[in-house]
Tab-separated table of C-alpha atoms and ligand atoms in Angstrom:
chain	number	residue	atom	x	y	z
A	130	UNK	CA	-30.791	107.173	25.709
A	131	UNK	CA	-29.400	105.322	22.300
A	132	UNK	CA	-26.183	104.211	22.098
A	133	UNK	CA	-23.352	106.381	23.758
A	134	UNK	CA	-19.973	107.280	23.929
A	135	UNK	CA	-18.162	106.836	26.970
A	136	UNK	CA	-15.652	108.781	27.841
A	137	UNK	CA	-13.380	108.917	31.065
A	138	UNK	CA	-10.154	111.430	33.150
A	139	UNK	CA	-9.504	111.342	36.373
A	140	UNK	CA	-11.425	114.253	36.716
A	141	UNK	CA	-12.736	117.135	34.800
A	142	UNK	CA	-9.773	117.608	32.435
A	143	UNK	CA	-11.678	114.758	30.296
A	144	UNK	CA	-14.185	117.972	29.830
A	145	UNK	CA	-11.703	119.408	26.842
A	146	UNK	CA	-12.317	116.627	25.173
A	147	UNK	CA	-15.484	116.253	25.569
A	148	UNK	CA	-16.245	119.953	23.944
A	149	UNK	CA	-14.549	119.283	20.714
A	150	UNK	CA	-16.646	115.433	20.630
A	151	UNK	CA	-20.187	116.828	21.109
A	152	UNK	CA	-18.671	119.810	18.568
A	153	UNK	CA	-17.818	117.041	16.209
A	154	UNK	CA	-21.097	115.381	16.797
A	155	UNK	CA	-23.580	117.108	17.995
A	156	UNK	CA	-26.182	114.227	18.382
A	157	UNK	CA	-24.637	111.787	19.777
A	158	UNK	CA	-25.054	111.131	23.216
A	159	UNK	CA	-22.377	110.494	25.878
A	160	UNK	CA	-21.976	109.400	29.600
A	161	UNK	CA	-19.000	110.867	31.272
A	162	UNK	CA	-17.199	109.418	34.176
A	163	UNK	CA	-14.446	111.799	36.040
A	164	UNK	CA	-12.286	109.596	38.638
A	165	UNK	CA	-12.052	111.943	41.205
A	166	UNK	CA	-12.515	109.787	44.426
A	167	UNK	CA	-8.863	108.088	42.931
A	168	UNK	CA	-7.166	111.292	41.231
A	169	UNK	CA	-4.801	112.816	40.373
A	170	UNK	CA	-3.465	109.784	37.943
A	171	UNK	CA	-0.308	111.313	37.244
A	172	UNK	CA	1.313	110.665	40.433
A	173	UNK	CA	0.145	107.537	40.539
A	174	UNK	CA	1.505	104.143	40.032
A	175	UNK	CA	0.729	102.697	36.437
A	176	UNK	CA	-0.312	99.530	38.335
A	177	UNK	CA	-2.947	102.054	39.683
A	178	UNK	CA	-4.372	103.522	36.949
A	179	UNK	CA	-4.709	100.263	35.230
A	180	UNK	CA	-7.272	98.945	38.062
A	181	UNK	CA	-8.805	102.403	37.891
A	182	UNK	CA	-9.500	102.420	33.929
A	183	UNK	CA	-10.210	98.718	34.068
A	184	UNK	CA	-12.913	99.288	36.832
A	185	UNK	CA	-14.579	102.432	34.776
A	186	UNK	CA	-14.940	100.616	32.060
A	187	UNK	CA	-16.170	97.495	33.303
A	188	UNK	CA	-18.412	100.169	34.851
A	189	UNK	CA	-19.664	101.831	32.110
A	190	UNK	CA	-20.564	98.586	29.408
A	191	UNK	CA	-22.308	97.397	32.275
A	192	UNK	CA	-24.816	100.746	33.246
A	193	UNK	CA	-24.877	101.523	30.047
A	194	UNK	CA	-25.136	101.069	26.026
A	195	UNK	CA	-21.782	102.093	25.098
A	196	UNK	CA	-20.630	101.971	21.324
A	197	UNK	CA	-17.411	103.339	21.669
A	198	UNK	CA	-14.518	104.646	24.525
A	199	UNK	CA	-12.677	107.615	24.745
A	200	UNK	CA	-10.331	107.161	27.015
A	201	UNK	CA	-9.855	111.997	27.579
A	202	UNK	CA	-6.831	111.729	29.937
A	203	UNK	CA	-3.504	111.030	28.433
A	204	UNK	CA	-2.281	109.160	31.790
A	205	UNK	CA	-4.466	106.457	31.369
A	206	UNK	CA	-4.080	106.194	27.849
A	207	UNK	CA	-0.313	106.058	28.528
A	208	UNK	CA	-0.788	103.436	31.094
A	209	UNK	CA	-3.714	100.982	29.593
A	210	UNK	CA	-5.215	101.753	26.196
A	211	UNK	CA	-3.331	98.967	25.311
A	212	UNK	CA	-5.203	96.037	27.867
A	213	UNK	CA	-8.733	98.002	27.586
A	214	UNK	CA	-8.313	97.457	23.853
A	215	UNK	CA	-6.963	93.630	24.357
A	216	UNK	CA	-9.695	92.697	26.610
A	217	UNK	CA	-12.584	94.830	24.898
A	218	UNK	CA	-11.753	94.204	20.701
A	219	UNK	CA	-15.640	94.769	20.276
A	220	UNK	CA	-15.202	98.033	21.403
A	221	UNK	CA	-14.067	101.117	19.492
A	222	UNK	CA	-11.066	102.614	21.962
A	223	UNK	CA	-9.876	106.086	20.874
A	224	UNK	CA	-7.470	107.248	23.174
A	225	UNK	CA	-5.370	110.554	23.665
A	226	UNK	CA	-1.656	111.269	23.852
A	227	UNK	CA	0.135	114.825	24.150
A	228	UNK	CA	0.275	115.973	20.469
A	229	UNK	CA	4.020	116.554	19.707
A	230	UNK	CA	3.699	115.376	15.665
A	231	UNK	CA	1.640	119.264	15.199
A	232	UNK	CA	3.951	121.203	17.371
A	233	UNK	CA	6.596	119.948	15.258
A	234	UNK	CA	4.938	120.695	12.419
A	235	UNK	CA	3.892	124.193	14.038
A	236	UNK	CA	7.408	125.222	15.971
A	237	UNK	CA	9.716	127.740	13.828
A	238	UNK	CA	12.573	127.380	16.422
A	239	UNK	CA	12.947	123.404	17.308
A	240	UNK	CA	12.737	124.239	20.663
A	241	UNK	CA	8.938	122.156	21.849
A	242	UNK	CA	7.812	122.367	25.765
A	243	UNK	CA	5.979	119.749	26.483
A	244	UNK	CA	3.865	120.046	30.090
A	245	UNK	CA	2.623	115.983	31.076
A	246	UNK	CA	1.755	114.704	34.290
A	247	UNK	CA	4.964	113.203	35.728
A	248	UNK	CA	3.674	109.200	34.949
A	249	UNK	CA	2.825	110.019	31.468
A	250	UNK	CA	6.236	111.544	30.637
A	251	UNK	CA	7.516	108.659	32.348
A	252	UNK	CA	5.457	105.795	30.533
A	253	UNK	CA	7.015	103.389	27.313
A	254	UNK	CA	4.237	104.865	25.318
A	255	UNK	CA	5.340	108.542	25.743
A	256	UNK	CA	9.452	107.345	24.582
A	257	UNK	CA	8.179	105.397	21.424
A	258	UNK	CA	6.153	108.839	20.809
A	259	UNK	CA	9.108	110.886	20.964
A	260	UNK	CA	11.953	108.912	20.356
A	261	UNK	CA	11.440	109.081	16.484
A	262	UNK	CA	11.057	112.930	16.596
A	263	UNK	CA	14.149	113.897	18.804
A	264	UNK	CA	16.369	114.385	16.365
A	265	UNK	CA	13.459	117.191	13.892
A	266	UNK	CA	13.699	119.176	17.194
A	267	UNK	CA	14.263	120.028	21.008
A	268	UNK	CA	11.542	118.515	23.321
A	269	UNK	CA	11.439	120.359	27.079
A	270	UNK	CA	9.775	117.904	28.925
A	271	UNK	CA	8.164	119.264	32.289
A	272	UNK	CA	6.257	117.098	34.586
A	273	UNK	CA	3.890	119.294	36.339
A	274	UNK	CA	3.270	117.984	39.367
A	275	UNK	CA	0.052	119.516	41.227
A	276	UNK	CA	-1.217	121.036	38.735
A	277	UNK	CA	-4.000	118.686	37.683
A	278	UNK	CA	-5.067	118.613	41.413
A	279	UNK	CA	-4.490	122.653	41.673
A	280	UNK	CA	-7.067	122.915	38.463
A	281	UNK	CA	-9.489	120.695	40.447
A	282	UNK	CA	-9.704	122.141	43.467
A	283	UNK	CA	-9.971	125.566	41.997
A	284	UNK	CA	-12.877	124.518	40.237
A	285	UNK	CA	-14.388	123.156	43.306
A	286	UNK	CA	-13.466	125.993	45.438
A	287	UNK	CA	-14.644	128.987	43.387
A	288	UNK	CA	-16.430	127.389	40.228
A	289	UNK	CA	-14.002	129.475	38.191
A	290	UNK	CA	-10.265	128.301	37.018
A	291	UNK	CA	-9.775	131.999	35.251
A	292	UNK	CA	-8.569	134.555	37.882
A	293	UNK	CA	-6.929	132.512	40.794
A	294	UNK	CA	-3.249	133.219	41.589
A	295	UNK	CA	-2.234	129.796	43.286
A	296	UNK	CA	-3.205	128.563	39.934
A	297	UNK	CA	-0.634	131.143	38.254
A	298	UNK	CA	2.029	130.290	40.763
A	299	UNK	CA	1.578	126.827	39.886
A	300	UNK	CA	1.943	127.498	36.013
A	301	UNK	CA	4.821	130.059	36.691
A	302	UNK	CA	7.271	127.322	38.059
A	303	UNK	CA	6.605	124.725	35.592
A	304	UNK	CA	7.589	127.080	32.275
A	305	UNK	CA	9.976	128.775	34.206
A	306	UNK	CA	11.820	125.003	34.849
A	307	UNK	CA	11.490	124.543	30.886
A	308	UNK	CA	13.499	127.859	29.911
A	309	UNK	CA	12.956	130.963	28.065
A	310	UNK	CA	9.543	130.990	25.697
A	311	UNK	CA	9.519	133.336	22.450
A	312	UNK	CA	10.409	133.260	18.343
A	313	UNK	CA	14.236	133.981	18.690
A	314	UNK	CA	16.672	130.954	18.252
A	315	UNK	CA	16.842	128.815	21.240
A	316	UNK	CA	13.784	129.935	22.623
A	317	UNK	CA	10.590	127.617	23.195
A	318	UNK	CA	8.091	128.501	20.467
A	319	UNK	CA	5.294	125.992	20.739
A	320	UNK	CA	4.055	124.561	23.975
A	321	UNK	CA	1.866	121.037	23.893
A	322	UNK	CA	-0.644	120.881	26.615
A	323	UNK	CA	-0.237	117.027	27.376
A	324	UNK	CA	-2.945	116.563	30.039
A	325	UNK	CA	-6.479	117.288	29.344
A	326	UNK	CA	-6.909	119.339	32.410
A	327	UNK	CA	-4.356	121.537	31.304
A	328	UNK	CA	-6.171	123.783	27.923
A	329	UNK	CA	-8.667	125.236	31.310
A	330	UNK	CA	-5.816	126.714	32.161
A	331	UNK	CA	-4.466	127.843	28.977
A	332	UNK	CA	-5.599	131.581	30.094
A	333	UNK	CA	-2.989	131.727	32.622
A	334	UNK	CA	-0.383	130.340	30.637
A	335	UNK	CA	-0.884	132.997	27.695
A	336	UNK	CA	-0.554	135.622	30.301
A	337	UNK	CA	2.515	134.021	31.558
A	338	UNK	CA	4.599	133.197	28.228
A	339	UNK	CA	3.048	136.417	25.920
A	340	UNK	CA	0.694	136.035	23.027
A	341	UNK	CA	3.729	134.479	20.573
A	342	UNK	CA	3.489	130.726	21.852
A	343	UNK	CA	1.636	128.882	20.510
A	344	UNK	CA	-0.076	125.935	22.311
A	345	UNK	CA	-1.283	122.642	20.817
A	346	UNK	CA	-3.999	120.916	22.525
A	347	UNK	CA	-5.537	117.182	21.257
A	348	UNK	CA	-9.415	117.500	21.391
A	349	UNK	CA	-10.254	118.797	17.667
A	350	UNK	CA	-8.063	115.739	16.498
A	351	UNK	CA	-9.396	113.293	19.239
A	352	UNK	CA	-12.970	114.235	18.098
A	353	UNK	CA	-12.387	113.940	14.211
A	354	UNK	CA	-10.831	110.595	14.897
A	355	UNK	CA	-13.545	109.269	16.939
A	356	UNK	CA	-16.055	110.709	14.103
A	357	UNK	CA	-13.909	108.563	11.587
A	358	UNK	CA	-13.813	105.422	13.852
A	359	UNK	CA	-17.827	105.510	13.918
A	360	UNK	CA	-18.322	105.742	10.372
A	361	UNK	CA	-15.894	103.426	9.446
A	362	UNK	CA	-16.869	100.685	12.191
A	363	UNK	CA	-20.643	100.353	10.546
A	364	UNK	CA	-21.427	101.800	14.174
A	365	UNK	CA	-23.361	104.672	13.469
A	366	UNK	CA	-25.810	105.409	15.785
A	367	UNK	CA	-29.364	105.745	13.691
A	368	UNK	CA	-30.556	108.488	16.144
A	369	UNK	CA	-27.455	110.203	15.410
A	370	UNK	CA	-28.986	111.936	12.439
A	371	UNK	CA	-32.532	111.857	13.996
A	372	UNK	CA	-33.383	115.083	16.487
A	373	UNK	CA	-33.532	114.177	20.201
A	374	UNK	CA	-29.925	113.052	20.567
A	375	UNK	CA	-26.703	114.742	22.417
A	376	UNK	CA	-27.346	114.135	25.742
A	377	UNK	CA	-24.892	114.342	28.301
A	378	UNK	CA	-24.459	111.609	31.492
A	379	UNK	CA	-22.380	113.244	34.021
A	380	UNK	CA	-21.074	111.095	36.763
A	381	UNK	CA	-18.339	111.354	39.110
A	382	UNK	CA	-16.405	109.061	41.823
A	383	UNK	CA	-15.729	111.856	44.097
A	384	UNK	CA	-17.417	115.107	45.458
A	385	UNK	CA	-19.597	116.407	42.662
A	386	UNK	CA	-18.918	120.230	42.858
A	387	UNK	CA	-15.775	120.321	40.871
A	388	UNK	CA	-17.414	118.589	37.738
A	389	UNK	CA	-20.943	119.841	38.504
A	390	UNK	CA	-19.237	123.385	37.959
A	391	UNK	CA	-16.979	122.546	35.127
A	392	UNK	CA	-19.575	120.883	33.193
A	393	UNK	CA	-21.534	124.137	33.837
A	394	UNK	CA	-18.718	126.461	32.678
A	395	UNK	CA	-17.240	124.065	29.673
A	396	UNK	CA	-19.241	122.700	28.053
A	397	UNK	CA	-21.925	124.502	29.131
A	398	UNK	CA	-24.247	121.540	30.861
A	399	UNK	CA	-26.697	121.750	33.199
A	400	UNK	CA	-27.159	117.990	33.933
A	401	UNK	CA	-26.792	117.107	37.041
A	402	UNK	CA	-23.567	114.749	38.485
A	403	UNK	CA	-24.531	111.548	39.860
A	404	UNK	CA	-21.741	109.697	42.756
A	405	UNK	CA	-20.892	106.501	41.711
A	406	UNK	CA	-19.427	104.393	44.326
A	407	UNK	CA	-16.672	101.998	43.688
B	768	DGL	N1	-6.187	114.662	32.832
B	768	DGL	C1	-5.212	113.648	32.972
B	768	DGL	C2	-4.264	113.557	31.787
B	768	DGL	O1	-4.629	113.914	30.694
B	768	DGL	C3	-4.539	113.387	34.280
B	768	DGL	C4	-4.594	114.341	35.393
B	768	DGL	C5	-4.237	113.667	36.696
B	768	DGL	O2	-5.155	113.078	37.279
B	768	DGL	O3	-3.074	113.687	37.090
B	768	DGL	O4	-3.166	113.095	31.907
């Protein structure tokens, strides 16, 4: 394997990323770690998820030849882009946050929902995000607790997040808590997904809130950043342009079905998920 990216999530939400990288370069090979022997993050402390992103890193420099980081879960970006990036300044960091610049630039009625896990919405990172923008428009901030988990254990359960009513429950009470969705004034016209798990359910959530909404999701723009970073850190990976690359490393902290299947579905790969242990 050359040099690789490494990207992390607490579990497979990190895979909706991942498309739009190995979209964005097709080549290049990665190693992907999903957390989920320590998820969900986002009900968490951030004390937590700092030990957890620390360790995974650590991790991954060590196993592996790493040129760059994408850190595919917006609660740990939230909670310690900054430190990875102070304690690693030889390493590219590209991290993800829920995209509300786009939805404003997308939404017709001012009227933004924004689903987050509950520690992301609460973190200093997310307020100096929106703080600036409050005043172009109306942010509906909904912390979706169990959701993350509920997309998880769907995948483990029945390899397929597409059909499963618990899962549409689940959806159903978070928009419902944010208000009325549609085009007319005062009604929610543009819905960020802030958690990466959250676009695998994006099926659900159409049926739900009618084909009008429009969502905004962060792996296009995570993977055209990370493209830029490369070429503009002089770390372009020769074999990037040579055949051979874009290999996949799957590896997960918990049970392996969930991400064995997602991996399968999403992206589609048919590597196989290694445990890790710590
Ligand atoms: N996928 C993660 C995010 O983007 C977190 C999900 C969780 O573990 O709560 O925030």
């Amino acid at each position: 394997m050359s040099l690789a990216i490494g990207v992390f999530d607490s579990g497979i939400g990190g895979l909706s990323i991942l498309q739009a990288l190995r979209a964005a370069l097709p080549r290049q090979d990665f190693v992907y770690v999903a957390d989920s022997g320590h998820a969900p993050y986002g009900e968490r402390s951030e004390a937590y998820v700092i030990a957890r992103s620390r360790a995974i890193v650590q991790h991954l420099r060590a196993a592996h030849r790493i040129e760059a980081l994408v850190v595919a879960c917006n609660t740990a970006t939230a909670a310690a882009i900054h430190l990875l990036r102070a304690e690693h300044p030889d390493l590219p960091i590209v991290g993800v946050e829920p995209a509300l610049k786009p939805a404003l630039a997308l939404s017709k009625t001012r009227r933004i929902g924004v689903m987050a896990t509950r520690s992301t919405l609460a973190s200093a990172k997310f307020e100096a995000l929106l703080r600036p923008l409050s005043s172009q428009a109306e942010f509906i901030c909904q912390p979706c607790d169990g959701l993350a988990d509920a997309i998880e254990h769907s995948m483990q359960a029945r390899e397929n997040v597409s059909d499963t009513t618990e899962l549409l429950a689940i959806c159903d009470g978070h928009t419902r808590a944010m208000g009325t969705f549609g085009t007319k004034g005062g009604e929610i016209d543009t819905l960020v997904l802030g958690c990466t798990h959250y676009p695998f359910v994006e099926p659900q959530l159409r049926e739900l809130l009618g084909p009008q909404v429009q969502f905004v999701s962060t792996g296009e723009p995570v993977a055209r950043q990370t493209r830029h970073l490369l070429q503009t850190t002089g770390n372009a990976a020769p074999a990037r342009t040579k055949a051979g690359g874009g290999r996949i490393l799957l590896y997960c902290t918990g049970s392996p079905a969930a991400l064995q299947a997602a991996a399968r579905r999403w992206l589609p790969c048919e590597g196989v998920v290694e445990q890790l242990s710590f």
